[in-house]
Structure formats: structure tokens, C-alpha cells
Coordinates of C-alpha atoms in Angstrom, one line a residue:
Chain B
M1 CA 86.9 81.2 50.1
Q2 CA 89.9 79.2 48.9
N3 CA 93.4 79.9 47.8
M4 CA 93.5 83.6 48.8
P5 CA 97.0 84.5 49.5
L6 CA 97.4 87.4 52.0
L7 CA 100.2 89.9 52.3
G8 CA 101.4 90.8 55.8
I9 CA 103.8 93.6 56.5
D10 CA 105.4 94.4 59.9
I11 CA 107.0 97.9 59.9
G12 CA 109.6 98.0 62.7
G13 CA 111.8 100.9 63.9
T14 CA 114.8 99.5 62.0
K15 CA 113.5 97.0 59.5
I16 CA 110.4 96.0 57.5
A17 CA 109.2 92.3 57.3
F18 CA 107.0 91.3 54.3
A19 CA 105.4 87.9 54.1
I20 CA 102.9 86.1 51.9
F21 CA 100.6 83.9 53.9
S22 CA 98.1 81.3 52.9
E23 CA 94.6 82.1 54.2
E24 CA 95.1 79.1 56.6
G25 CA 98.0 81.0 58.2
S26 CA 101.2 79.4 56.8
I27 CA 104.0 81.7 55.6
I28 CA 104.6 81.0 51.8
S29 CA 107.5 83.4 51.4
E30 CA 109.1 86.0 53.6
E31 CA 111.5 88.9 53.1
T32 CA 113.0 91.6 55.3
I33 CA 114.5 95.0 54.3
L34 CA 116.3 97.5 56.4
L35 CA 114.8 100.9 57.0
G36 CA 118.2 102.4 57.4
K37 CA 118.0 106.1 58.1
R38 CA 115.0 106.7 55.9
D39 CA 112.3 109.0 57.1
G40 CA 109.1 110.7 55.8
D41 CA 108.2 109.9 52.2
D42 CA 111.5 108.0 51.7
A43 CA 110.4 105.5 54.3
G44 CA 106.9 105.4 52.8
M45 CA 108.3 104.8 49.3
L46 CA 110.5 101.9 50.6
I47 CA 107.4 100.3 51.9
T48 CA 105.1 101.0 48.9
G49 CA 108.0 99.9 46.5
G50 CA 108.5 96.7 48.5
I51 CA 104.7 96.0 48.3
R52 CA 104.7 96.6 44.5
K53 CA 107.7 94.4 43.9
L54 CA 106.2 91.6 46.1
I55 CA 102.8 91.8 44.4
D56 CA 104.5 91.7 41.0
S57 CA 106.9 88.8 41.7
A58 CA 104.2 86.8 43.4
S59 CA 102.0 87.3 40.3
R60 CA 104.7 86.0 38.0
I61 CA 104.7 82.7 39.9
G62 CA 100.9 82.6 39.8
I63 CA 100.1 83.9 43.3
R64 CA 97.5 86.7 43.2
I65 CA 97.6 88.6 46.5
T66 CA 94.0 89.2 47.6
S67 CA 94.4 91.4 50.6
A68 CA 97.1 93.2 52.5
G69 CA 97.6 94.2 56.2
I70 CA 100.2 96.4 57.8
S71 CA 101.5 96.7 61.4
V72 CA 103.0 100.0 62.4
P73 CA 105.2 100.7 65.4
G74 CA 103.1 103.3 67.0
I75 CA 99.5 104.6 66.6
Y76 CA 97.1 104.1 63.7
H77 CA 94.2 106.5 63.4
V78 CA 91.5 104.4 61.9
S79 CA 89.3 107.4 60.8
T80 CA 92.0 109.2 58.9
G81 CA 94.3 106.4 57.8
R82 CA 97.3 108.3 59.3
V83 CA 100.0 106.9 61.5
W84 CA 102.1 108.3 64.4
T85 CA 105.4 106.4 64.8
P86 CA 108.0 107.8 67.2
N87 CA 110.9 106.0 65.6
I88 CA 110.4 107.0 62.0
G89 CA 111.3 110.6 61.4
G90 CA 108.5 112.7 59.8
W91 CA 105.8 110.2 60.6
E92 CA 104.1 112.2 63.3
D93 CA 101.0 112.2 61.1
Y94 CA 101.9 110.3 58.0
P95 CA 99.1 109.3 55.5
L96 CA 100.3 105.7 55.2
L97 CA 96.9 104.3 54.1
E98 CA 96.6 106.7 51.2
K99 CA 100.3 106.1 50.1
V100 CA 99.9 102.4 50.2
R101 CA 96.6 102.4 48.4
E102 CA 98.2 104.3 45.5
E103 CA 100.4 101.2 45.0
T104 CA 98.0 98.4 45.8
G105 CA 95.2 99.6 43.5
E106 CA 92.3 97.2 43.9
I107 CA 93.9 95.0 46.6
P108 CA 92.3 96.1 49.9
V109 CA 94.6 97.3 52.6
V110 CA 94.1 97.6 56.3
I111 CA 96.5 99.0 59.0
D112 CA 96.8 98.8 62.7
S113 CA 99.3 99.3 65.5
D114 CA 101.9 96.6 66.3
R115 CA 100.3 96.0 69.7
S116 CA 96.9 95.4 68.2
C117 CA 98.4 93.2 65.4
S118 CA 100.3 91.2 68.0
I119 CA 97.2 90.1 69.9
L120 CA 95.4 89.4 66.6
G121 CA 98.4 87.2 65.5
E122 CA 98.2 85.2 68.7
V123 CA 94.4 84.8 68.3
W124 CA 94.9 83.6 64.7
Q125 CA 97.9 81.3 64.9
G126 CA 99.4 81.6 68.4
N127 CA 98.6 81.0 72.1
A128 CA 95.3 83.0 72.2
R129 CA 93.6 80.8 69.5
G130 CA 89.8 80.8 70.2
C131 CA 89.9 83.7 72.7
T132 CA 87.6 86.7 72.5
N133 CA 89.0 88.5 75.6
A134 CA 92.8 88.5 75.6
V135 CA 95.7 90.8 76.1
Y136 CA 99.2 90.8 74.5
L137 CA 101.6 92.6 76.9
A138 CA 104.6 93.6 74.8
V139 CA 107.7 94.4 76.8
G140 CA 110.7 95.6 74.7
T141 CA 112.4 98.9 74.4
G142 CA 109.0 100.3 75.3
I143 CA 105.9 98.7 76.8
G144 CA 102.4 98.5 75.3
A145 CA 99.4 96.2 75.3
G146 CA 97.1 95.0 72.6
I147 CA 93.7 94.3 74.1
L148 CA 91.0 92.2 72.6
V149 CA 87.5 92.8 74.1
N150 CA 84.6 90.7 72.8
G151 CA 86.6 89.8 69.8
T152 CA 87.3 93.4 68.9
I153 CA 90.5 95.5 69.4
L154 CA 90.1 98.1 72.2
R155 CA 90.9 101.4 70.5
G156 CA 89.6 104.0 72.9
S157 CA 88.2 107.3 71.8
H158 CA 91.4 108.3 69.9
D159 CA 93.1 105.0 69.0
I160 CA 95.5 105.2 71.9
A161 CA 94.1 102.7 74.3
G162 CA 96.5 100.1 75.7
A163 CA 99.2 102.6 76.7
I164 CA 100.1 100.4 79.7
G165 CA 103.7 101.7 79.8
W166 CA 102.1 104.6 81.6
M167 CA 100.5 102.5 84.3
A168 CA 101.1 104.0 87.8
L169 CA 102.3 101.1 90.0
S170 CA 104.4 102.6 92.8
M171 CA 104.2 105.8 94.9
P172 CA 105.6 108.4 95.1
Y173 CA 105.6 109.9 91.7
D174 CA 109.1 110.4 90.3
E175 CA 109.8 113.2 87.8
R176 CA 111.9 110.8 85.8
Y177 CA 108.7 109.0 84.8
A178 CA 107.7 111.9 82.5
G179 CA 108.2 110.7 78.9
Y180 CA 108.0 107.0 79.8
G181 CA 105.4 106.3 82.3
C182 CA 106.0 104.6 85.7
F183 CA 105.8 101.0 84.4
E184 CA 107.9 101.5 81.3
Y185 CA 110.5 103.6 83.2
N186 CA 111.0 100.7 85.7
A187 CA 110.4 97.5 83.7
S188 CA 111.0 97.9 79.9
G189 CA 114.3 96.7 78.4
D190 CA 115.9 100.0 79.1
G191 CA 114.0 100.1 82.4
V192 CA 115.8 97.0 83.6
A193 CA 119.1 98.8 83.0
R194 CA 117.8 101.9 84.8
V195 CA 116.7 100.0 87.9
A196 CA 120.2 98.3 87.9
S197 CA 121.9 101.7 87.6
D198 CA 119.9 103.1 90.5
L199 CA 120.9 100.0 92.6
L200 CA 124.6 100.4 91.6
A201 CA 124.5 104.0 92.7
E202 CA 122.9 102.9 96.1
N203 CA 125.6 100.2 96.5
P204 CA 129.0 101.9 96.0
G205 CA 130.8 98.9 97.6
Y206 CA 129.5 96.5 94.9
S207 CA 132.3 94.8 93.0
G208 CA 130.5 92.1 91.1
Y209 CA 130.2 91.3 87.4
L210 CA 128.4 94.5 86.5
S211 CA 131.2 96.7 87.9
S212 CA 133.3 95.8 84.8
I213 CA 130.8 97.4 82.5
D214 CA 130.8 101.0 81.6
Q215 CA 127.6 102.2 83.3
R216 CA 126.6 104.3 80.3
E217 CA 126.6 101.2 78.2
L218 CA 124.6 99.1 80.7
K219 CA 121.9 97.1 79.0
A220 CA 119.3 94.5 79.9
E221 CA 121.5 91.8 78.3
H222 CA 124.3 92.5 80.8
L223 CA 121.8 92.0 83.6
F224 CA 120.8 88.6 82.2
E225 CA 124.5 87.6 81.9
A226 CA 125.1 88.8 85.5
Y227 CA 122.0 87.0 86.8
D228 CA 123.2 83.7 85.2
K229 CA 126.5 84.1 87.1
G230 CA 124.6 84.4 90.4
D231 CA 125.2 88.2 90.7
S232 CA 123.2 89.6 93.7
L233 CA 122.6 93.0 92.2
A234 CA 121.2 91.5 89.1
A235 CA 118.9 89.3 91.3
D236 CA 117.8 92.4 93.1
T237 CA 117.1 94.2 89.8
F238 CA 115.0 91.4 88.5
S239 CA 113.1 90.9 91.7
K240 CA 112.1 94.6 91.5
C241 CA 111.1 94.2 87.8
I242 CA 109.2 91.0 88.6
A243 CA 107.1 93.0 91.1
Y244 CA 106.3 95.5 88.3
W245 CA 105.5 92.9 85.7
G246 CA 103.4 90.9 88.2
M247 CA 101.4 94.0 89.3
A248 CA 100.8 95.0 85.7
V249 CA 99.6 91.5 84.8
A250 CA 97.4 91.6 87.9
N251 CA 95.8 94.9 86.9
L252 CA 95.0 93.5 83.4
I253 CA 93.4 90.5 85.1
S254 CA 91.2 92.5 87.5
L255 CA 90.1 95.1 84.9
F256 CA 89.6 92.9 81.8
N257 CA 88.8 89.4 83.2
P258 CA 90.5 87.9 80.1
E259 CA 90.8 84.3 79.1
K260 CA 94.5 84.8 78.3
I261 CA 97.4 87.2 78.8
I262 CA 100.2 86.6 76.4
I263 CA 103.6 88.1 77.4
G264 CA 105.9 88.9 74.5
G265 CA 108.2 91.6 73.1
G266 CA 112.0 91.6 72.9
L267 CA 112.5 91.1 76.7
F268 CA 110.3 87.9 76.8
G269 CA 112.6 86.4 75.3
P270 CA 115.2 86.1 78.0
A271 CA 112.9 87.2 80.8
L272 CA 110.6 84.2 80.2
R273 CA 112.7 82.4 82.9
F274 CA 110.8 84.7 85.4
L275 CA 107.3 83.7 84.2
P276 CA 106.5 81.5 87.2
A277 CA 107.6 84.3 89.5
I278 CA 105.5 86.8 87.6
K279 CA 102.5 84.6 87.8
A280 CA 102.9 84.2 91.5
E281 CA 103.3 87.9 92.0
A282 CA 100.2 88.6 89.8
E283 CA 98.1 86.1 91.8
R284 CA 98.8 88.0 95.1
W285 CA 97.3 91.2 93.7
A286 CA 94.6 90.3 91.3
Q287 CA 90.9 89.7 91.7
P288 CA 90.9 86.1 92.9
V289 CA 88.2 84.6 90.7
S290 CA 89.6 86.2 87.5
S291 CA 93.0 85.2 88.6
R292 CA 92.0 81.5 88.8
L293 CA 90.4 81.6 85.4
V294 CA 93.1 83.4 83.4
M295 CA 96.0 81.7 81.6
I296 CA 99.3 83.6 81.4
E297 CA 101.4 82.4 78.5
P298 CA 104.4 83.4 76.4
S299 CA 104.0 84.4 72.8
A300 CA 103.8 81.4 70.5
L301 CA 105.1 83.6 67.7
P302 CA 108.3 85.3 69.0
C303 CA 109.3 88.3 66.8
K304 CA 106.4 87.5 64.4
A305 CA 103.2 88.0 66.3
A306 CA 102.6 91.4 64.7
L307 CA 103.5 90.0 61.2
F308 CA 100.9 87.3 61.6
G309 CA 98.4 89.8 63.0
A310 CA 98.9 92.0 59.9
A311 CA 98.0 89.1 57.7
F312 CA 95.0 88.3 59.9
L313 CA 93.9 91.9 59.5
A314 CA 94.1 91.3 55.7
K315 CA 92.1 88.1 56.0
R316 CA 89.4 89.6 58.2
N317 CA 89.1 92.5 55.9
I318 CA 88.1 90.4 52.9
S319 CA 86.0 88.1 55.0
N320 CA 84.0 91.1 56.1
K321 CA 83.7 92.3 52.5
I322 CA 82.4 88.9 51.5
K323 CA 79.8 89.0 54.3
E324 CA 78.7 92.5 53.2
Chain N
M1 CA 58.2 104.2 69.5
Q2 CA 56.1 106.4 71.8
N3 CA 54.7 106.3 75.2
M4 CA 56.5 103.2 76.3
P5 CA 56.9 103.4 80.1
L6 CA 60.0 101.5 81.4
L7 CA 60.5 99.9 84.8
G8 CA 63.9 100.4 86.5
I9 CA 64.8 98.6 89.6
D10 CA 68.0 99.2 91.7
I11 CA 68.6 96.4 94.2
G12 CA 71.0 97.7 96.9
G13 CA 72.4 95.9 99.9
T14 CA 69.8 97.4 102.2
K15 CA 67.0 98.7 100.0
I16 CA 65.4 98.3 96.7
A17 CA 64.4 101.3 94.5
F18 CA 61.6 100.9 91.9
A19 CA 60.9 103.6 89.4
I20 CA 58.7 104.0 86.3
F21 CA 60.4 106.1 83.6
S22 CA 59.2 107.6 80.4
E23 CA 61.2 106.4 77.5
E24 CA 62.7 109.9 77.3
G25 CA 64.2 109.3 80.7
S26 CA 62.0 111.2 83.2
I27 CA 60.9 109.5 86.4
I28 CA 57.1 109.2 86.5
S29 CA 56.9 107.5 89.9
E30 CA 59.3 106.1 92.4
E31 CA 59.2 103.9 95.4
T32 CA 61.8 102.4 97.8
I33 CA 61.4 99.4 100.0
L34 CA 63.7 98.1 102.7
L35 CA 65.3 94.7 102.2
G36 CA 65.6 94.2 106.0
K37 CA 67.3 91.0 106.9
R38 CA 65.7 89.1 104.0
D39 CA 67.9 86.6 102.1
G40 CA 67.5 83.8 99.5
D41 CA 64.0 83.4 98.1
D42 CA 62.6 85.8 100.7
A43 CA 64.6 88.6 99.1
G44 CA 63.7 87.3 95.7
M45 CA 60.0 87.4 96.5
L46 CA 60.2 90.9 97.9
I47 CA 61.5 92.0 94.6
T48 CA 59.1 90.0 92.4
G49 CA 56.2 91.0 94.6
G50 CA 57.2 94.6 94.3
I51 CA 57.4 94.3 90.5
R52 CA 53.9 92.6 90.4
K53 CA 52.4 95.3 92.6
L54 CA 53.9 98.1 90.5
I55 CA 52.9 96.7 87.2
D56 CA 49.3 96.2 88.5
S57 CA 48.9 99.6 90.1
A58 CA 50.5 101.3 87.0
S59 CA 48.0 99.4 84.8
R60 CA 45.1 100.7 86.9
I61 CA 46.0 104.3 86.0
G62 CA 46.5 103.4 82.4
I63 CA 50.3 102.9 82.4
R64 CA 51.4 99.8 80.6
I65 CA 55.0 98.9 81.5
T66 CA 56.7 97.7 78.3
S67 CA 60.1 96.6 79.5
A68 CA 61.9 96.2 82.8
G69 CA 65.6 96.4 83.8
I70 CA 67.3 95.5 87.1
S71 CA 70.6 96.5 88.7
V72 CA 72.2 94.1 91.1
P73 CA 74.8 94.9 93.8
G74 CA 77.4 92.3 92.6
I75 CA 77.9 90.2 89.5
Y76 CA 75.4 89.3 86.8
H77 CA 76.1 86.2 84.7
V78 CA 74.5 87.0 81.4
S79 CA 74.6 83.4 80.0
T80 CA 72.8 81.9 83.0
G81 CA 70.6 84.7 84.3
R82 CA 72.1 84.1 87.8
V83 CA 73.5 86.7 90.2
W84 CA 76.2 86.8 92.8
T85 CA 75.7 89.5 95.5
P86 CA 78.0 89.4 98.5
N87 CA 75.5 91.4 100.7
I88 CA 72.3 89.4 100.2
G89 CA 72.5 86.0 102.0
G90 CA 72.0 83.0 99.8
W91 CA 72.5 84.9 96.6
E92 CA 75.8 83.3 95.7
D93 CA 74.3 81.9 92.5
Y94 CA 70.7 83.1 92.6
P95 CA 68.5 82.5 89.5
L96 CA 67.1 86.1 89.6
L97 CA 66.2 86.3 85.9
E98 CA 64.1 83.2 86.0
K99 CA 62.3 84.3 89.3
V100 CA 61.5 87.7 87.9
R101 CA 60.3 86.3 84.5
E102 CA 57.8 84.2 86.4
E103 CA 56.2 87.5 87.6
T104 CA 56.6 89.7 84.6
G105 CA 55.2 87.3 82.0
E106 CA 55.4 88.9 78.6
I107 CA 57.2 92.0 79.7
P108 CA 60.9 91.6 78.8
V109 CA 63.4 91.8 81.6
V110 CA 67.1 92.4 81.5
I111 CA 69.6 92.5 84.4
D112 CA 73.1 93.8 84.9
S113 CA 75.6 94.7 87.7
D114 CA 75.3 98.0 89.5
R115 CA 78.6 99.2 88.1
S116 CA 77.5 98.5 84.5
C117 CA 74.1 100.1 85.1
S118 CA 75.8 103.2 86.6
I119 CA 77.8 104.0 83.4
L120 CA 74.7 103.3 81.3
G121 CA 72.7 105.7 83.4
E122 CA 75.3 108.4 83.0
V123 CA 75.3 107.7 79.2
W124 CA 71.6 108.0 79.0
Q125 CA 70.8 110.9 81.3
G126 CA 73.9 112.0 83.0
N127 CA 77.4 113.3 82.4
A128 CA 78.5 110.7 79.9
R129 CA 75.7 111.5 77.3
G130 CA 76.9 110.8 73.8
C131 CA 80.0 108.8 74.9
T132 CA 80.9 105.4 73.5
N133 CA 84.1 105.0 75.6
A134 CA 83.6 106.0 79.2
V135 CA 84.2 104.7 82.7
Y136 CA 82.1 105.0 85.9
L137 CA 84.4 104.7 88.9
A138 CA 82.2 103.9 91.9
V139 CA 83.8 104.5 95.3
G140 CA 81.7 103.6 98.3
T141 CA 82.0 100.8 100.8
G142 CA 83.7 98.9 98.0
I143 CA 85.2 100.1 94.7
G144 CA 84.2 99.0 91.2
A145 CA 84.2 100.3 87.7
G146 CA 81.6 100.2 85.0
I147 CA 83.4 100.3 81.7
L148 CA 81.9 101.2 78.3
V149 CA 84.0 100.2 75.3
N150 CA 82.7 101.1 71.8
G151 CA 79.2 101.6 73.3
T152 CA 79.2 98.1 74.8
I153 CA 79.7 97.1 78.5
L154 CA 83.1 95.4 79.1
R155 CA 82.1 92.1 80.6
G156 CA 85.3 90.0 80.3
S157 CA 85.3 86.2 79.9
H158 CA 83.2 85.6 83.0
D159 CA 81.3 88.9 83.6
I160 CA 83.7 90.1 86.3
A161 CA 85.7 92.7 84.4
G162 CA 86.0 96.1 86.1
A163 CA 87.1 94.8 89.5
I164 CA 89.2 97.9 89.9
G165 CA 89.2 97.6 93.7
W166 CA 91.9 95.0 93.2
M167 CA 94.2 97.3 91.3
A168 CA 97.8 97.1 92.5
L169 CA 99.0 100.6 93.1
S170 CA 101.8 100.5 95.7
M171 CA 104.6 98.2 96.6
P172 CA 105.2 96.2 98.6
Y173 CA 102.3 93.8 98.8
D174 CA 100.5 93.8 102.2
E175 CA 98.8 90.7 103.5
R176 CA 95.9 92.9 104.6
Y177 CA 95.0 93.5 100.9
A178 CA 93.6 89.9 100.7
G179 CA 89.8 90.1 100.5
Y180 CA 89.8 93.7 99.4
G181 CA 92.5 94.5 96.8
C182 CA 95.1 97.2 97.2
F183 CA 93.1 100.1 95.9
E184 CA 89.9 99.2 97.8
Y185 CA 91.9 98.5 101.0
N186 CA 93.4 102.0 100.9
A187 CA 90.8 104.2 99.3
S188 CA 87.2 103.0 99.6
G189 CA 84.9 104.5 102.3
D190 CA 86.2 102.0 104.8
G191 CA 89.7 102.4 103.3
V192 CA 89.8 106.1 104.3
A193 CA 89.2 105.0 107.9
R194 CA 91.8 102.3 107.6
V195 CA 94.4 104.7 106.3
A196 CA 93.6 107.1 109.2
S197 CA 93.8 104.3 111.8
D198 CA 97.3 103.4 110.5
L199 CA 98.3 107.0 110.7
L200 CA 96.9 107.3 114.2
A201 CA 98.9 104.2 115.2
E202 CA 102.1 105.8 113.7
N203 CA 101.4 109.1 115.6
P204 CA 100.8 108.3 119.3
G205 CA 101.3 111.9 120.2
Y206 CA 98.4 113.1 118.1
S207 CA 95.7 114.8 120.2
G208 CA 93.4 116.4 117.5
Y209 CA 89.7 116.0 116.8
L210 CA 90.0 112.3 115.9
S211 CA 91.4 111.3 119.2
S212 CA 88.0 111.9 120.8
I213 CA 86.5 109.1 118.6
D214 CA 86.5 105.4 119.5
Q215 CA 89.0 104.1 116.9
R216 CA 86.8 101.0 116.4
E217 CA 84.0 103.3 115.3
L218 CA 86.2 105.5 113.1
K219 CA 84.4 106.1 109.7
A220 CA 85.1 108.2 106.6
E221 CA 82.5 110.8 107.8
H222 CA 84.7 111.5 110.9
L223 CA 87.6 112.2 108.6
F224 CA 85.6 114.7 106.5
E225 CA 84.5 116.4 109.8
A226 CA 88.1 116.5 111.0
Y227 CA 89.3 117.7 107.6
D228 CA 86.8 120.6 107.7
K229 CA 88.3 121.6 111.2
G230 CA 91.8 121.8 109.7
D231 CA 93.0 118.6 111.3
S232 CA 96.4 117.6 110.1
L233 CA 96.0 113.8 110.4
A234 CA 92.8 114.0 108.3
A235 CA 94.7 116.1 105.7
D236 CA 97.5 113.4 105.6
T237 CA 94.9 110.7 105.3
F238 CA 93.2 112.4 102.3
S239 CA 96.4 113.3 100.7
K240 CA 97.3 109.5 100.7
C241 CA 93.8 108.6 99.3
I242 CA 94.0 111.4 96.6
A243 CA 97.3 109.7 95.4
Y244 CA 95.4 106.3 95.1
W245 CA 92.4 107.9 93.4
G246 CA 94.6 109.9 91.1
M247 CA 96.7 106.8 90.1
A248 CA 93.6 104.7 89.5
V249 CA 92.1 107.4 87.3
A250 CA 95.4 107.7 85.5
N251 CA 95.5 104.0 84.8
L252 CA 91.9 104.1 83.4
I253 CA 93.0 106.9 81.1
S254 CA 96.2 105.1 79.9
L255 CA 94.5 101.8 79.3
F256 CA 91.1 102.8 77.9
N257 CA 91.6 106.3 76.3
P258 CA 88.0 107.1 77.3
E259 CA 86.1 110.3 76.5
K260 CA 85.0 110.6 80.1
I261 CA 85.6 109.2 83.5
I262 CA 82.7 109.7 85.9
I263 CA 83.5 109.5 89.6
G264 CA 80.6 108.5 91.8
G265 CA 79.5 106.2 94.6
G266 CA 78.8 107.1 98.3
L267 CA 82.2 108.8 98.9
F268 CA 81.8 111.2 95.9
G269 CA 79.7 112.7 97.6
P270 CA 81.8 114.4 100.2
A271 CA 85.1 113.6 98.5
L272 CA 84.2 115.6 95.4
R273 CA 85.9 118.6 97.1
F274 CA 89.2 116.7 96.2
L275 CA 88.3 116.4 92.5
P276 CA 90.8 119.1 91.3
A277 CA 93.6 117.5 93.3
I278 CA 92.6 114.0 91.9
K279 CA 92.7 115.4 88.4
A280 CA 96.1 116.9 89.0
E281 CA 97.5 113.7 90.4
A282 CA 96.0 111.7 87.5
E283 CA 97.6 114.1 85.0
R284 CA 101.1 113.4 86.4
W285 CA 100.9 109.7 85.8
A286 CA 98.7 109.2 82.7
Q287 CA 99.6 108.8 79.1
P288 CA 99.8 112.5 78.2
V289 CA 97.7 112.6 75.0
S290 CA 94.9 110.6 76.5
S291 CA 95.1 112.7 79.6
R292 CA 94.6 115.9 77.6
L293 CA 91.6 114.5 75.8
V294 CA 89.7 112.9 78.7
M295 CA 87.1 114.7 80.9
I296 CA 86.9 113.7 84.5
E297 CA 83.5 114.6 86.0
P298 CA 81.3 113.8 89.0
S299 CA 78.1 111.7 88.6
A300 CA 75.2 113.8 87.4
L301 CA 72.8 111.3 89.0
P302 CA 74.1 110.9 92.6
C303 CA 72.6 107.7 94.2
K304 CA 70.5 107.1 91.1
A305 CA 72.9 106.3 88.3
A306 CA 72.3 102.6 88.6
L307 CA 68.5 103.1 88.7
F308 CA 68.6 105.2 85.5
G309 CA 70.9 102.6 84.0
A310 CA 68.5 99.8 84.8
A311 CA 65.7 101.7 83.0
F312 CA 68.1 102.3 80.1
L313 CA 68.8 98.5 79.9
A314 CA 65.0 98.1 79.7
K315 CA 64.8 100.7 76.9
R316 CA 67.7 99.2 74.9
N317 CA 66.2 95.8 75.3
I318 CA 63.0 96.7 73.5
S319 CA 64.7 98.9 70.9
N320 CA 66.8 95.9 70.0
K321 CA 63.7 93.7 69.7
I322 CA 62.1 96.2 67.5
K323 CA 65.2 96.3 65.3
E324 CA 65.1 92.5 65.0

């Protein structure tokens, strides 16, 4: 198997990244288009049109795409080829595989969720190379986990395994967790701002950096700014979030006994400064032997783990066909 | 494949159960011997001697054992054939597979941990029949989970996956969790007594049923007795434990999206009266779609799930060989 260019596509909530990869994992060319306000079939046609254009223009310069993989920001149902993506309107049960196949013809296509693609990307070209048991913990606007078990993605009975944003980590239950889950409510990008808002409400005398910001506009980035200025409320916010991140990592260690846990997503990023503190917190809680054996690392492919994973899906899909 | 009697062996911390099974899963004969204070090779010889005797006496009545499976109370390292069992002295790294093979000769032998065997037993003859994604949550003196993913046992990178007793479920970290894990410290058989002791210490004015019991002797069974008499401290104890059990079940649902969660072990048993409350607690925390799809059930094989699982290991072992 030589010279088999792969097409990787990462559909996000706001934009779509297309890239042609060599089978060895280098990006040959790359393009991003904005999703805009498109929904339903309009969003679908933007993607299938982009694929068509890319296949054609590649073919004009002598590159014949042999296989395509797509990462979707939500859930992929492997038995039906349909996707559920909360941030694209009308995609509650969208037949993406069917739509894409109409465009790609003989080129095989395979789809999976962004969290599954992210761990596969790290296994192929990132910090989980060579691992067969590894987890990608994605902390951004939401929180999810891509989990590799014995070299295979953990899907569960209905393709919704890895919903770690729902992990219960602190009693008592709070009605505000509904719609997010305990972990995501407290420790996603928006969660950081929520924790800070609660602390601000509890500290009416506070007059630091954050008091100059309209509370309705408070975002994680303000907390990082405040933290860098030595703000105590920001420090308290992150110390709470570090406890959540550390406990979640510990629970992944105890349950899965993985070789690696990769921490990525938009917040890691800036929150990588807390990685030593998160490791220390995880070590207190986790099964001690598994804890000694695991490596906890940042993503080696920031913003691109899912794109690489989509191309790896494409690669594995033709390798399997060749084996058959 | 007909008429292929299987030998299942369940090594516990205090006794060893041997049973001959039909390949359809009925017990043909069964025997239990006490481990006593035996450790190291003495414990090993008790087991291999038992196996030899059983194979011989079966053969005298015309039953030819075709395959044997063993459940161990700890960790089984599949690549080395060695076991780690905290409750049998000198078995920190005992070469059980090698010792047993010396006795069984041509009869194939396979070993796994009690938690793995328990979920396999439920899949074969219990409440998880037909499942490919299911979890056995074992709550006894300790807490562990046998986890089936895509029909395969989740082993992790070093065979210690499923160490759910270490699950972090409530902040802040307490130094007393070291050696147990947060979940096990608060919600195992001994954990129930520990929670009650803490509540007794916090309520010096309490004069109910439990005040008549020497606190150093306090056990989970006393709490069930007190609960049945309407004791308020016992009710508070179990309400705290129900929160832990419910949160742990919720986390299994959100992470694994399983078809079934089977709750077993010595405490379930008597704590099965709380199953509706545990389900309600789990439902509040878990990913809502996975939560709607999962079934949470008691073990159908109380005290025998691991024994059935050991025989199922034996059965699968020869089925695989026949396929090869």
C-alpha cells in the first residue's frame, strides 16, 4: 500500500476543516470553510460540495483520494450512518453517511464522533502513538471522552459511551446539573465561568480584576487573565476546577487502567499550566498501581486531533478492506 | 459439540467452590472446601489436589472433564499466568496457571479475576444474557466491577481495569481513603459500618438500637437490623450510601452506555431493598439517553456468579480452540 492519499474532514459547530493526508500522516493540503448559519440539508450540501470540489481539484493535480473519514461534533450511529449534533440545526438524526456517499461514489467513507476521532488522531500521529488502551479527555465548551479499549473505540450499546461530562463527582446533587452533567457544569469552559460567578455571588466584598467585567459576559478567558494578575478569586475558581479535573482523570485511571490519558480541547490550551496540579490531584484519588503506570499528557495535535483521527479512520477503513 | 462437561472453580478468600457443569450451564455436582489458614504453595496444592480428585472421581462415573476455568479473588495477569490475591498469603505473584496445568495435563485451563468471572457468569446464565456491553458491580467487603465491552472483558493495560472502589465521588479528599478508595471507603460492607461510626461520633446524644453495640464490632448487618427497626441513624447511614451507590452506577452508565448493570456481591443481598432508591439516584446524575436505555438488575446468581463465569471461561476456551 503506497501513495494512497486520504481525505480527513472535521465538522465543527462553526467551521469545517478539510485536509488531504499522505498515508504516513502528513498534511498535503488543508482548507477551512465556515458553516455560517447553515442547518439541515444546507449544512449537508456544504460538506458534500466541499468534498466533491476537493476530490476534483486534487485529481487535477494527479492526487487520487483513496479513502475519506469524517469527524462529527456529536454522536455517530454506526449501524444507521446517522448523526446527532446538538450545534447544527436539523441534525438530530441526519443521514450523513448516505448524503456523503452520493458524492464520493466509489471512494469509501467512514464517520465517527469528534471524541473518538481525537483519540484515534493521537494514536496515529500524536501523544498516544503505540497505545491500545488510552483516553482523550476533551474539555472545551462541553466535556467528552474518546476511549480506546484493546485498540478499539468504546462505543457502548447505543454509540454514546464516553459521556464523561455527566460524571457525578460531588454531592449533593444540584438541579442546575440537568442539561450538562455535574462535571461539565463545574469544569468545562463555561463551567469555569459558572464556578467564578458562584464565588463572586458568595463574596460581595470582592473588588478585584473580575469586578470590572459584566458578569453576564464572564468567560473562561477572563479567569485566565485574572489568574495571571494574581487575582485570588480566579485562583479559588481554578483550584475548584483542578479538583474536578483531577477526580475525573483519577476515575478514568481506576476504571480503564490505560497507558495514557491525553488532555485536550479548547481549554487545554490555557489550562495546561495546571497539568502538574491536576496530576497530583488525580494521584491522590486513583487506584495506586494504575496511577503509577499511566502517563497523563497534553494533546500533541491541538485543534487538529479530530482531523487527524478522521484521516486515520479513512486509512484503517481501506487497510481493513485490503485484509478482507 | 455435545456432552462436554466443564469444571468451574471459584477461589474465595476463605473457601474454594468446585463444580462440574454441563456445557448448557447446569451444575452436575458441586463441592466446597475451606481454605483455612493455608497460604503460598499450600493453598496452591489444596486447589490442584482438589482438581485432581474431582477429575478422577468424575472419570470413575464416566464424566470426562473437557475444560476448566478458575476465578481468583484479585488480579489475574493474562500474559504471565500469575495472580495477585490480597487475602491469600504469599500470592502476591503466584504462578497459578503453571501449578494448575501440572495437574490437569491435557485439559485446557483458563483463569480470570472474580469480577470478570461474575459478569461472564451473568452473561452466560444470569441477568445479562445476550448482552455485549454490561457491568457487574460487586459490593462486598471490597468493591470492584467486571466490565464487558463489545463482548470482551475490559482488562486495561495491566489487567487492573474495573477498580471502581477507587472512584472519586465526593470532595474534599480524605486521608482515610488511602488504601481503600473513596467509593469503597464509604459504601462497601465495611464502608457502611464506617459511615455509621462517623454519624455516631457526630451524634453523641443518640441512644437508639446501635448504641447497644460495641462500636468496634459494628458491622453492616447491625445497620440492616437497626434500619428494620426504624432507627434514624441507620436510615441516615443508608441514605448516604445510596447516594454513593447511585452516583457510581450513574458514572458507569455515562461512561460505558451499557445494556445492563448487574448489582451483586455480599451486600446485595440485604441492600437490594434499596435498589429502587439507587436507580432513582443514578437517574438524576447519568447521561439521560444512556440512563433511559440501561437496565439495572440484581444478580441472578447470588454467591455463584463467579463460579458460573469460571465454567463459562472454560466453555469459551474450548469453543475457541474448536474454531481455530
